[in-house]
Coordinates of C-alpha atoms and ligand atoms in Angstrom, one line a residue:
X9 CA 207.9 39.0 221.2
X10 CA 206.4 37.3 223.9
X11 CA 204.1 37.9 226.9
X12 CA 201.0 39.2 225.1
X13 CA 203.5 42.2 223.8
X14 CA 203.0 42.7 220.1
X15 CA 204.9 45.2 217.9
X16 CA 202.6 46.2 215.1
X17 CA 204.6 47.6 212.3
X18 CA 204.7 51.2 213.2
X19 CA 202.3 50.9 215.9
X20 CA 203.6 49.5 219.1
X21 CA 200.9 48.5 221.7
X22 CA 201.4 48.3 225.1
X23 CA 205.0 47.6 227.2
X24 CA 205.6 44.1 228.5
X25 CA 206.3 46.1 231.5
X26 CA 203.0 48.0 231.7
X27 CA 201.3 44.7 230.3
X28 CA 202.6 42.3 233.3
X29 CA 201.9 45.2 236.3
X30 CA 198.3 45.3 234.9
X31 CA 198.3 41.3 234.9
X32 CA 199.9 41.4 238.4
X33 CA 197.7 43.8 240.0
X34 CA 195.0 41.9 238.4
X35 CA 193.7 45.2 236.3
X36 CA 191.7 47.8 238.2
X37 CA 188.9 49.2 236.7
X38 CA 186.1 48.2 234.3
X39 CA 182.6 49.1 233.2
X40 CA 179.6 47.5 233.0
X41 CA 179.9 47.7 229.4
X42 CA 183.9 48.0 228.8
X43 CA 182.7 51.0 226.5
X44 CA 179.4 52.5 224.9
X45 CA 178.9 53.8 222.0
X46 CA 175.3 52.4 221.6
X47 CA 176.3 48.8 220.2
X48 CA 176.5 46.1 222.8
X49 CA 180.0 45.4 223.4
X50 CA 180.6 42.2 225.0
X51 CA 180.0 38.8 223.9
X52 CA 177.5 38.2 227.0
X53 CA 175.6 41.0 225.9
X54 CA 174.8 39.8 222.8
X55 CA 174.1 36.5 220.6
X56 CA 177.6 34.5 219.6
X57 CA 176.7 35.3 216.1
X58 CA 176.4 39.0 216.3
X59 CA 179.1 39.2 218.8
X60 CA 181.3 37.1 216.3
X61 CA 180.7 39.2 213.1
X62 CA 181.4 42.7 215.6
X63 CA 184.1 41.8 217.5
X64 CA 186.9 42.6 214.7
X65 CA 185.2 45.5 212.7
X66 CA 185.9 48.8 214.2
X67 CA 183.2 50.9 212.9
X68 CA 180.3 48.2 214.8
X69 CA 182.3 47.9 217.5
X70 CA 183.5 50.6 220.1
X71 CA 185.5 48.3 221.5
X72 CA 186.7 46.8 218.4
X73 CA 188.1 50.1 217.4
X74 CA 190.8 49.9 219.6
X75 CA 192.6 47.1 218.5
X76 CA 191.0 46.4 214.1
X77 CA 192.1 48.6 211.2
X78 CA 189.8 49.0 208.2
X79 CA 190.7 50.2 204.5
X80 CA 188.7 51.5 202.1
X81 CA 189.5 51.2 198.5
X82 CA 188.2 53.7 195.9
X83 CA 186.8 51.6 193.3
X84 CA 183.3 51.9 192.0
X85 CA 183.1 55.9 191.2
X86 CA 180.1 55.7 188.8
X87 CA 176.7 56.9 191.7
X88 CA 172.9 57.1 190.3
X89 CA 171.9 60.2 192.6
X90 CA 173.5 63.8 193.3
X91 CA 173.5 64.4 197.0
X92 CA 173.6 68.5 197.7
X93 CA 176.5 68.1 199.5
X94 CA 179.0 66.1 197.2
X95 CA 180.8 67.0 194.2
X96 CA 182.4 63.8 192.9
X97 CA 185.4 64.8 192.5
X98 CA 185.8 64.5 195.5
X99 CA 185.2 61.7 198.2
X100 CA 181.6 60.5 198.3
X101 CA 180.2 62.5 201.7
X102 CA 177.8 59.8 202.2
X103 CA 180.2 57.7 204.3
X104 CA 183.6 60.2 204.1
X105 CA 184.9 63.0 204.6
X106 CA 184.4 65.6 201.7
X107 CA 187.1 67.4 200.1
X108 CA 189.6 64.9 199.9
X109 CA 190.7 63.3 196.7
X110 CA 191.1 59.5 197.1
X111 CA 192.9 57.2 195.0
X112 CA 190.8 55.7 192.3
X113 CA 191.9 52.1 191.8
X114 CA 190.9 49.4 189.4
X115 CA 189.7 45.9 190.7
X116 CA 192.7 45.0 190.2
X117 CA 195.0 47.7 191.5
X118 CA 192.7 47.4 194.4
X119 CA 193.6 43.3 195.7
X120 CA 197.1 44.5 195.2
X121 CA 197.1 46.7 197.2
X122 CA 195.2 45.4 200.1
X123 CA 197.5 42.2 200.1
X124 CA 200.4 45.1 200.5
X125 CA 198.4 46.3 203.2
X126 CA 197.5 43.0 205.0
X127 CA 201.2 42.3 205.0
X128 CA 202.1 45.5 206.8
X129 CA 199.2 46.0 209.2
X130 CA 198.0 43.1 210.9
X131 CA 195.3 45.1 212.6
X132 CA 193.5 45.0 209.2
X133 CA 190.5 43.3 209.4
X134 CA 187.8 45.1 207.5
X135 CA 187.7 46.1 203.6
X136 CA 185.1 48.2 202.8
X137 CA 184.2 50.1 199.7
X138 CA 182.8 53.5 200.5
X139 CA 183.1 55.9 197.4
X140 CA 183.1 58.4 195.4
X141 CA 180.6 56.5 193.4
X142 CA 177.5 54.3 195.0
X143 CA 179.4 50.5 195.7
X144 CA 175.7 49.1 194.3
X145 CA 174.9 51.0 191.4
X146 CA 179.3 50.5 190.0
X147 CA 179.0 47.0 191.0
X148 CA 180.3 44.6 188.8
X149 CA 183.5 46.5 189.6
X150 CA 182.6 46.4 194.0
X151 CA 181.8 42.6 193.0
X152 CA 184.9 42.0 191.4
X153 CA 187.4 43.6 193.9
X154 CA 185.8 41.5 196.7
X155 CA 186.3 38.2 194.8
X156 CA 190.2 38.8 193.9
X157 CA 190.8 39.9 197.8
X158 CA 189.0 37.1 199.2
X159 CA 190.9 34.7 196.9
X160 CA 194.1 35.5 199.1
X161 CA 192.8 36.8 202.2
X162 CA 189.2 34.7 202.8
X163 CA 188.6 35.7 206.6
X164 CA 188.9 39.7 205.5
X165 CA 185.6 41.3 206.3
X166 CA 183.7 42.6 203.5
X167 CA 181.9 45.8 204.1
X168 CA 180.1 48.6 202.1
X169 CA 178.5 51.6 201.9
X170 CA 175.2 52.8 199.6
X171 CA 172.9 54.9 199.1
X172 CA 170.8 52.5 198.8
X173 CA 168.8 53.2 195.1
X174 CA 170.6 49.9 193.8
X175 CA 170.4 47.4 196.5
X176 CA 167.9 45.3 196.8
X177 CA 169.1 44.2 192.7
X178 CA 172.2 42.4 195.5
X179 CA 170.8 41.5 198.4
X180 CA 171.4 37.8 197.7
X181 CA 174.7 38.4 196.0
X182 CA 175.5 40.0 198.9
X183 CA 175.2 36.8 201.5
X184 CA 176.5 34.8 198.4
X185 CA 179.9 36.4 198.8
X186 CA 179.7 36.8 202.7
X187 CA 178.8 40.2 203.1
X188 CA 178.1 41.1 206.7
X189 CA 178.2 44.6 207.1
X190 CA 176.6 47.2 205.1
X191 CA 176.1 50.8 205.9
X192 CA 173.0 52.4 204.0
X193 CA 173.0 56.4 204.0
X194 CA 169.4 57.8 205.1
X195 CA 169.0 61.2 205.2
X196 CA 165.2 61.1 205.9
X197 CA 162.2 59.2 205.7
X198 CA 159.9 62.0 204.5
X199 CA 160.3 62.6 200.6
X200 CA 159.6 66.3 201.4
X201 CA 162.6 66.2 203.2
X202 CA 164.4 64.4 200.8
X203 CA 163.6 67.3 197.6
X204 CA 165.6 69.6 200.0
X205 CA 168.6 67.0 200.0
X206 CA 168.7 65.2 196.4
X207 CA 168.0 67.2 193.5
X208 CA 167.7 64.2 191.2
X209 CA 168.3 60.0 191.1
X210 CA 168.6 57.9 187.9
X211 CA 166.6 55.4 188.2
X212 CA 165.4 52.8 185.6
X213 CA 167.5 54.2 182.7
X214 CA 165.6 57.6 183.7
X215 CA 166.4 60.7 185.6
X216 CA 163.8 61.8 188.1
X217 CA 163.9 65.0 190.1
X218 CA 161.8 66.4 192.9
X219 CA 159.6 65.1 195.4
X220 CA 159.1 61.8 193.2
X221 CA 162.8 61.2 192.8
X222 CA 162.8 61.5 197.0
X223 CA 160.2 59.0 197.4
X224 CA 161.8 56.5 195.2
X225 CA 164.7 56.0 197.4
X226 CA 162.9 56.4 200.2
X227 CA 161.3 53.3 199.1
X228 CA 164.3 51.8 197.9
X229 CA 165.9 52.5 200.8
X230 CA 163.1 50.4 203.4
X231 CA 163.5 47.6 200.7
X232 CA 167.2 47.2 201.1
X233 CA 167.2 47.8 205.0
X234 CA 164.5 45.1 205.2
X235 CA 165.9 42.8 203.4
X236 CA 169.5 43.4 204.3
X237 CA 167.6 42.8 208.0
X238 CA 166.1 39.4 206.5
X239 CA 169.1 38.0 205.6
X240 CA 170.9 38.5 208.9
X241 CA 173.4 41.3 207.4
X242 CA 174.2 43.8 210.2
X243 CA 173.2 47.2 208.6
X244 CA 174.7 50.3 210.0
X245 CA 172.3 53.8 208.6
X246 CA 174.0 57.0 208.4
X247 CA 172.4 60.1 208.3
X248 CA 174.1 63.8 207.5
X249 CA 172.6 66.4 209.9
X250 CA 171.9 69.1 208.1
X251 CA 170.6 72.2 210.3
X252 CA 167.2 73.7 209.0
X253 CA 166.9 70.5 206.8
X254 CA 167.0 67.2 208.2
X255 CA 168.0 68.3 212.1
X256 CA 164.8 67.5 214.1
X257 CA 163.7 65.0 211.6
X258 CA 166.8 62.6 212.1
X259 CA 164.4 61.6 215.4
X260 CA 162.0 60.3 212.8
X261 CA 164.7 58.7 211.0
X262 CA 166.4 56.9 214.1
X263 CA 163.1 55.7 215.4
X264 CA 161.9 54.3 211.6
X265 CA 165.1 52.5 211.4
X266 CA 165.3 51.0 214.6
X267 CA 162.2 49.6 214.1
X268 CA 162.8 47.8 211.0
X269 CA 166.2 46.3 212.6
X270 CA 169.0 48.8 211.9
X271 CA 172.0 47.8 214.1
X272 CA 173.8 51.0 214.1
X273 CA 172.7 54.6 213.3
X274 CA 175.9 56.8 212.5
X275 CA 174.5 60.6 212.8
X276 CA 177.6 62.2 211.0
X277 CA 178.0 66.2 210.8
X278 CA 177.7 67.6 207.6
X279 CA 181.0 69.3 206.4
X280 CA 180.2 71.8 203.9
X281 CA 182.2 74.6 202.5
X282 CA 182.5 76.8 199.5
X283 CA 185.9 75.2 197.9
X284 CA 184.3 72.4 198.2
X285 CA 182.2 73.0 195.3
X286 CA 179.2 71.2 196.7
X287 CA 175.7 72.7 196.1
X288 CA 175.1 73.3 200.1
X289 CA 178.6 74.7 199.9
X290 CA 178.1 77.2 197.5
X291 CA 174.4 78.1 199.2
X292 CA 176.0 78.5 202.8
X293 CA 174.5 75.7 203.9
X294 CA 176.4 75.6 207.0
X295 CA 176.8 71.7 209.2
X296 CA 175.8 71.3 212.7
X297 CA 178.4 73.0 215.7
X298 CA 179.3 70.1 218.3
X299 CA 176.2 71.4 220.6
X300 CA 174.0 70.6 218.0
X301 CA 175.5 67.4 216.8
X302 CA 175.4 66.0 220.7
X303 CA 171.6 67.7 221.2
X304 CA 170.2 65.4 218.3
X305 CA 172.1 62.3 219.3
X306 CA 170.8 62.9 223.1
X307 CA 167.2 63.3 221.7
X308 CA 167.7 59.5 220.1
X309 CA 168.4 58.3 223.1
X310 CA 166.4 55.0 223.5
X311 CA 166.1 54.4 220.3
X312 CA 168.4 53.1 217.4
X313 CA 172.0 52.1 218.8
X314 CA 173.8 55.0 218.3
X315 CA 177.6 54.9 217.1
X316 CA 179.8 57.6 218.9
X317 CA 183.5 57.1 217.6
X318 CA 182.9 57.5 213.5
X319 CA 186.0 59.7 212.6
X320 CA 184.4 60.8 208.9
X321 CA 187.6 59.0 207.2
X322 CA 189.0 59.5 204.0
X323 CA 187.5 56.9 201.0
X324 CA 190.8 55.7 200.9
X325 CA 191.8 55.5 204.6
X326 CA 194.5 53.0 205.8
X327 CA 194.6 52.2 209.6
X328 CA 193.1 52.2 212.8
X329 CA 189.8 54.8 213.2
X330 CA 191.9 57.3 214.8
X331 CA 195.2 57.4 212.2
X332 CA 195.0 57.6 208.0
X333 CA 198.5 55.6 207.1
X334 CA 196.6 55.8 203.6
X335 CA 199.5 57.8 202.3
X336 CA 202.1 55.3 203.0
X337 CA 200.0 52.9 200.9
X338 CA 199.6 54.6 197.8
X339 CA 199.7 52.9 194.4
X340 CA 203.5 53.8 193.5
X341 CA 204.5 52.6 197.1
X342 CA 202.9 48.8 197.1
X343 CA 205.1 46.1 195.5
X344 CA 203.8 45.1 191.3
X345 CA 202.5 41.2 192.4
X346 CA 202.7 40.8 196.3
X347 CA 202.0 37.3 198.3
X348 CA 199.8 37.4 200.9
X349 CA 201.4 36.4 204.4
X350 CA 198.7 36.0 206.9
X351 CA 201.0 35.5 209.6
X352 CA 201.4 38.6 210.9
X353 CA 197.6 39.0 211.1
X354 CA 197.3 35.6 212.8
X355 CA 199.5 36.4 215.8
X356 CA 198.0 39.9 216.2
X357 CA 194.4 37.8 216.8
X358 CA 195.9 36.1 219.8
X359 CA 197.4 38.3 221.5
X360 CA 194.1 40.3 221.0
X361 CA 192.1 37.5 222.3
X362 CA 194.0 37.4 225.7
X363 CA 194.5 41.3 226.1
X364 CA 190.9 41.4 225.5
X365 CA 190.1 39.1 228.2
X366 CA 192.7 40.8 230.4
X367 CA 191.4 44.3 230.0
X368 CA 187.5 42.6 231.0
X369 CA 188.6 41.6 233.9
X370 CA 190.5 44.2 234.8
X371 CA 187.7 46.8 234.0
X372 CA 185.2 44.8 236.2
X373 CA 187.8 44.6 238.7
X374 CA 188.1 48.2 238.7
X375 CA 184.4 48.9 239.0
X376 CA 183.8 46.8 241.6
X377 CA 186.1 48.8 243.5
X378 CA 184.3 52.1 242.7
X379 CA 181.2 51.1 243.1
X380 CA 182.6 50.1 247.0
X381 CA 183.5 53.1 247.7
X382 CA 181.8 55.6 245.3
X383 CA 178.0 56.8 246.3
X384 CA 175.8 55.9 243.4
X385 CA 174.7 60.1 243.2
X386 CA 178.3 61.1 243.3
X387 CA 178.3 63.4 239.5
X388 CA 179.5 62.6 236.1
X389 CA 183.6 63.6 235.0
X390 CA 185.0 64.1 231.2
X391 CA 187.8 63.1 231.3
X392 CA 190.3 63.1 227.9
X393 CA 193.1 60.3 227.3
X394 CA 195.6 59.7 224.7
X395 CA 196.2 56.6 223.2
X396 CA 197.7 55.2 219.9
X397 CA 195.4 51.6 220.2
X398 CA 195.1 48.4 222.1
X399 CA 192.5 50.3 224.4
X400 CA 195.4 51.8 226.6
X401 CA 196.9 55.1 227.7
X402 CA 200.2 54.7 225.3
X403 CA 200.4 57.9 224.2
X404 CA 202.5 61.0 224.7
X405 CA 201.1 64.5 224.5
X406 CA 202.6 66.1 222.3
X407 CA 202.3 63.3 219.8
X408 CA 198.0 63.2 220.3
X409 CA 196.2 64.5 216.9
X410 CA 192.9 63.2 219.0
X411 CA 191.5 62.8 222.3
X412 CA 188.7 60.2 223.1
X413 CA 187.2 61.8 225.7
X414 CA 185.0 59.1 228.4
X415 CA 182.5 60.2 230.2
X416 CA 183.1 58.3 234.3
X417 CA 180.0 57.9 237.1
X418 CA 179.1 55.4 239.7
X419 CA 178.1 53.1 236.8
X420 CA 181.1 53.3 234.7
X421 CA 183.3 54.6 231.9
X422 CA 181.3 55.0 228.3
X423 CA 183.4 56.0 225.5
X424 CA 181.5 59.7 224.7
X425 CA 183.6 61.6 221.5
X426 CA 186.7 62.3 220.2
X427 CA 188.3 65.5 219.5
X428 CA 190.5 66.2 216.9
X429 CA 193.7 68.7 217.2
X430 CA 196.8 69.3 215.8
X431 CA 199.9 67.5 217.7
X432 CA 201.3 69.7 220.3
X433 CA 205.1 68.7 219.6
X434 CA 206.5 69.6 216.2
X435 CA 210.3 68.6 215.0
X436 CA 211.0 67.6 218.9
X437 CA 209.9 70.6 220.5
X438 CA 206.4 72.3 221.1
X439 CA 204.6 74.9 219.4
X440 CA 202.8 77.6 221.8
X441 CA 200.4 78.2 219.0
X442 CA 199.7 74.8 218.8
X443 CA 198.9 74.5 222.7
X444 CA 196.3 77.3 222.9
X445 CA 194.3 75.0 220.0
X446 CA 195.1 71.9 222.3
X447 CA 193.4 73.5 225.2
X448 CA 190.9 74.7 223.5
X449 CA 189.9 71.5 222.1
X450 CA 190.0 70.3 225.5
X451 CA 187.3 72.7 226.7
X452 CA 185.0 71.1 229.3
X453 CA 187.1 68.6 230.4
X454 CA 188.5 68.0 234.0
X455 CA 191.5 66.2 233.0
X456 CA 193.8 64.8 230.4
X457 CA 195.6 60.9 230.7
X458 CA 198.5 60.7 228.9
X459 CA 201.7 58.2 228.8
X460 CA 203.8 61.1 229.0
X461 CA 203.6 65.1 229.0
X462 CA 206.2 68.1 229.5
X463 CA 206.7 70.4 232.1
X464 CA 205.7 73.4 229.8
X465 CA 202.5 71.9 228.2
X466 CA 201.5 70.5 231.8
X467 CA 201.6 74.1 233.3
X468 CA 199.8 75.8 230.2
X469 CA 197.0 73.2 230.8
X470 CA 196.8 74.0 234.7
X471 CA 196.6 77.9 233.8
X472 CA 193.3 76.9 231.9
X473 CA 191.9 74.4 234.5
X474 CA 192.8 71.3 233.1
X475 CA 195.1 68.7 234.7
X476 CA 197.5 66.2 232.6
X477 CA 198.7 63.2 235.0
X478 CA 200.5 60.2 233.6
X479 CA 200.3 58.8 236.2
X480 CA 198.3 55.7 234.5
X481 CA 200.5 55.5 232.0
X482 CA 200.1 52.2 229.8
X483 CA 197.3 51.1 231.9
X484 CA 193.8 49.6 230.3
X485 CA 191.5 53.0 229.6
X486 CA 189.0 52.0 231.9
X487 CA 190.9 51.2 234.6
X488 CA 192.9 54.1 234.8
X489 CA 189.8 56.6 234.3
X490 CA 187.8 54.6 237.1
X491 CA 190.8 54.6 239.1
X492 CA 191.4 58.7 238.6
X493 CA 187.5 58.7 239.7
X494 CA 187.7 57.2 242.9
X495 CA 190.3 59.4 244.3
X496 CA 188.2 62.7 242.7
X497 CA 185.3 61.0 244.5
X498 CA 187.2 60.2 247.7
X499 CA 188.8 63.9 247.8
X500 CA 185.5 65.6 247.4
X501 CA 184.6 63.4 250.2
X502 CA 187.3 64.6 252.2
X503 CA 186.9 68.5 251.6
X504 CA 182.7 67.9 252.4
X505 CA 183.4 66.0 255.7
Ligands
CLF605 FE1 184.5 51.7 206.0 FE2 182.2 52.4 206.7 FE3 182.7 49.9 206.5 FE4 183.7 51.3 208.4 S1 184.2 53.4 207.7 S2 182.7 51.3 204.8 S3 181.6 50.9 208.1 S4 184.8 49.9 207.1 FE5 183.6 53.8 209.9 FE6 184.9 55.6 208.6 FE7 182.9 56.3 210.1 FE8 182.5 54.9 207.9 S5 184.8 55.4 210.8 S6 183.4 57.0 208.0 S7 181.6 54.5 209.9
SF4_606 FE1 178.1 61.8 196.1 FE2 177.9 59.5 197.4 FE3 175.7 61.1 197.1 FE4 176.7 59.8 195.0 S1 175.8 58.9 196.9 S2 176.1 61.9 195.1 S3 178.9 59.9 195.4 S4 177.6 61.6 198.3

């Protein structure tokens, strides 16, 4: 392939057609920051170093997320606290989503299969190690499966995810082996709090409950975010909202850690339910409704960098963000003693290199344009697009299991949530059922970008007030939503004059 036009395995980015009309036309549209998502995303907006370790991990990086996979391996299940919303047999909730069983892997099984991986997905550029189990307190076993990947794959990012009771025993182990990422779960800074959330920690060969066991790792936690901080490791905190518990708090929490240098705070939902087996499960402990999740990330505002796009995934999760190919990559399915072939992966950074340059210009291109002929006061737009990576509208429909949903002013496009749904077409054909969910997942949004849509589903959207064009098919995200926004703007305009 030529032309900046990459075929990705299974995922095909892009058209050299749709590639060379948004070179020709010299792009459209663009944003003052190509995305949001509370992390800086462009290289001027930030020091070369910070920029450099962001640019290819898709979790610290909105904009990364479009074109880097990550995979989690499941290797250290041993953990030192009980958090009243896991049950280990299950995935660890700290940093997944609950109620999934993931693949428990030796060290070994694990470098095997990430070199399988690496070979097939040369999006991959992030491993990270994010339960069942605490990566610090199991970590001889997180220590080892680190070294035999980065034996055979050195510039694979190394990132994990702690509670944070057994870190600062690794912080210098951690910059030893060139870890740059770590994500530290903190539910509160308030031990109070805390008794309501962790019934118990073991700590120093002893099992402490209450209160007390709260304020240890509280304490534990400030030591491993400072010091984390200290030795220039980007930490990203998550925190589980919890309604009645943590909700109002988590202001507390995002301020506390912003001060003491946090990079990224990741307010997740909690997902509880009774099957689950979890303590807040079996209580009725409900998790937030999307109202409430949005309310308590709008009330940080200001503070902590706040990341938008976290899709809860699976503690053995294969892919881009948005897609789990975690099934295809299963033990039984990865060759006995594979050789890693980085060349894949090495092309894929090219052509990332120039798209990426490409869709900046285009996207300040594009905002130029609106901010010519757009009042500054003219009102905000949601507006939903479908898109299977590489930051463009390259999706059809009835494929879409999400829609990243931008928010569009004067200013510019920000990346604002996903929404998840199930795929409108089924066995080639589409499933009424399926399309009242779709709309309804689409509620509050003006209109829908796809690469390619039906006559039937198109319809069934009008009736409810939403509009599907594909008329930007293939183009850059931003340029296509700013470009959709001056031509709302200008027809408003029209109908006022
Ligand atoms: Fe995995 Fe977590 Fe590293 Fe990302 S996930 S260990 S920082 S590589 Fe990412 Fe998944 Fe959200 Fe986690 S989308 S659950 S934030
Ligand atoms: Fe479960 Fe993770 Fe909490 Fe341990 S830290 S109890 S594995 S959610």
């Amino acid at each position: 392939m030529s032309d900046n036009v990459v075929a990705l395995g299974t995922l095909s980015i892009g058209s050299k057609e749709s590639l060379s009309a948004a070179l020709a036309s010299g792009g459209c549209s663009s944003t003052k920051s190509a995305t949001g998502c509370g992390s800086k995303e462009k290289p001027e907006d930030m020091d070369p170093a910070t920029w450099a370790k962001v640019k290819d991990h898709p979790c610290y990086s909105e904009e990364a997320h479009h074109y880097f996979a990550r995979m989690h391996v499941s290797v250290a299940p041993a953990c030192n606290i009980q958090c009243n919303y896991c049950n280990r047999k299950y995935d660890c909730s700290n940093e997944s989503r609950p109620g999934v069983v993931s693949e428990r892997l030796t060290p070994v099984e694990a470098a095997r299969k990430v070199i399988a991986v690496a070979n097939e997905v040369p999006q991959l550029s992030v491993l990270g190690i994010a339960g069942p189990g605490d990566s610090a307190y199991d970590w001889l076993k997180t220590k080892e499966t680190f070294r035999l990947v980065t034996e055979q794959i050195p510039d694979i990012k190394l990132c994990l995810s702690s509670n944070g009771l057994a870190l600062p025993d690794h912080l210098d182990e951690l910059v030893e082996m060139n870890v740059d990422h770590v994500t530290i779960t903190i539910n509160m800074i308030d031990p109070e709090v805390g008794a309501q959330i962790y019934p118990w920690i073991f700590y120093n060969r002893k099992r402490i409950y209450g209160v007390e066991a709260s304020r240890i790792l509280h304490e534990r936690q400030m030591e491993a975010l400072d010091g984390l901080v200290a030795r220039g490791i980007l930490v990203k905190v998550n925190s589980v909202l919890i309604p009645g518990i943590n909700d109002a708090h988590l202001l507390e929490v995002n301020k506390e850690v912003k001060r003491r240098g946090a990079f990224l705070h990741n307010i997740m939902p909690l997902i509880s339910a009774p099957e689950h087996g979890t303590h807040f499960g079996l209580t009725g402990q409900r998790g937030p409704t999307a109202a409430e999740l949005l309310a308590v990330q709008e009330a940080c505002a200001g503070g902590a960098n706040l990341m938008k796009h976290c899709r809860q995934c699976r503690a053995d999760a294969v892919g881009l963000l948005g897609e789990d190919r975690g099934q295809d990559f299963t033990l039984d399915l990865v060759p006995e003693a594979p050789v890693y072939d980085g060349a894949a992966r090495e092309t894929y950074r090219d052509w990332v290199v120039a798209e990426r340059e490409d869709r900046r210009a285009a996207a300040e291109a594009a905002q130029a344009a609106t901010e010519a002929l757009v009042a500054a006061s003219s009102p905000k737009l949601l507006v939903a697009v479908t898109t299977q990576g590489g930051g463009r509208i390259n999706q059809h429909f009835g494929h879409a299991t999400e829609f990243q949903v931008f928010e569009v002013d004067a200013t510019g496009v920000r990346f604002a949530f996903h929404r998840r749904c199930d795929n409108y077409c089924v066995d080639g054909g589409g499933a009424e059922d399926r399309l009242e969910r779709v709309i309804a997942t689409l509620d509050g949004i003006d209109t829908v970008l796809v690469a390619k849509i039906g006559d039937c589903p198109r319809e069934g959207l009008a009736e409810a007030g939403i509009t599907a064009r594909d008329t930007w098919a293939h183009d850059y995200i931003e340029t296509a939503v700013l470009a959709l926004y001056r031509e709302k703007m200008a027809q408003k305009q029209a109908q006022s004059a």
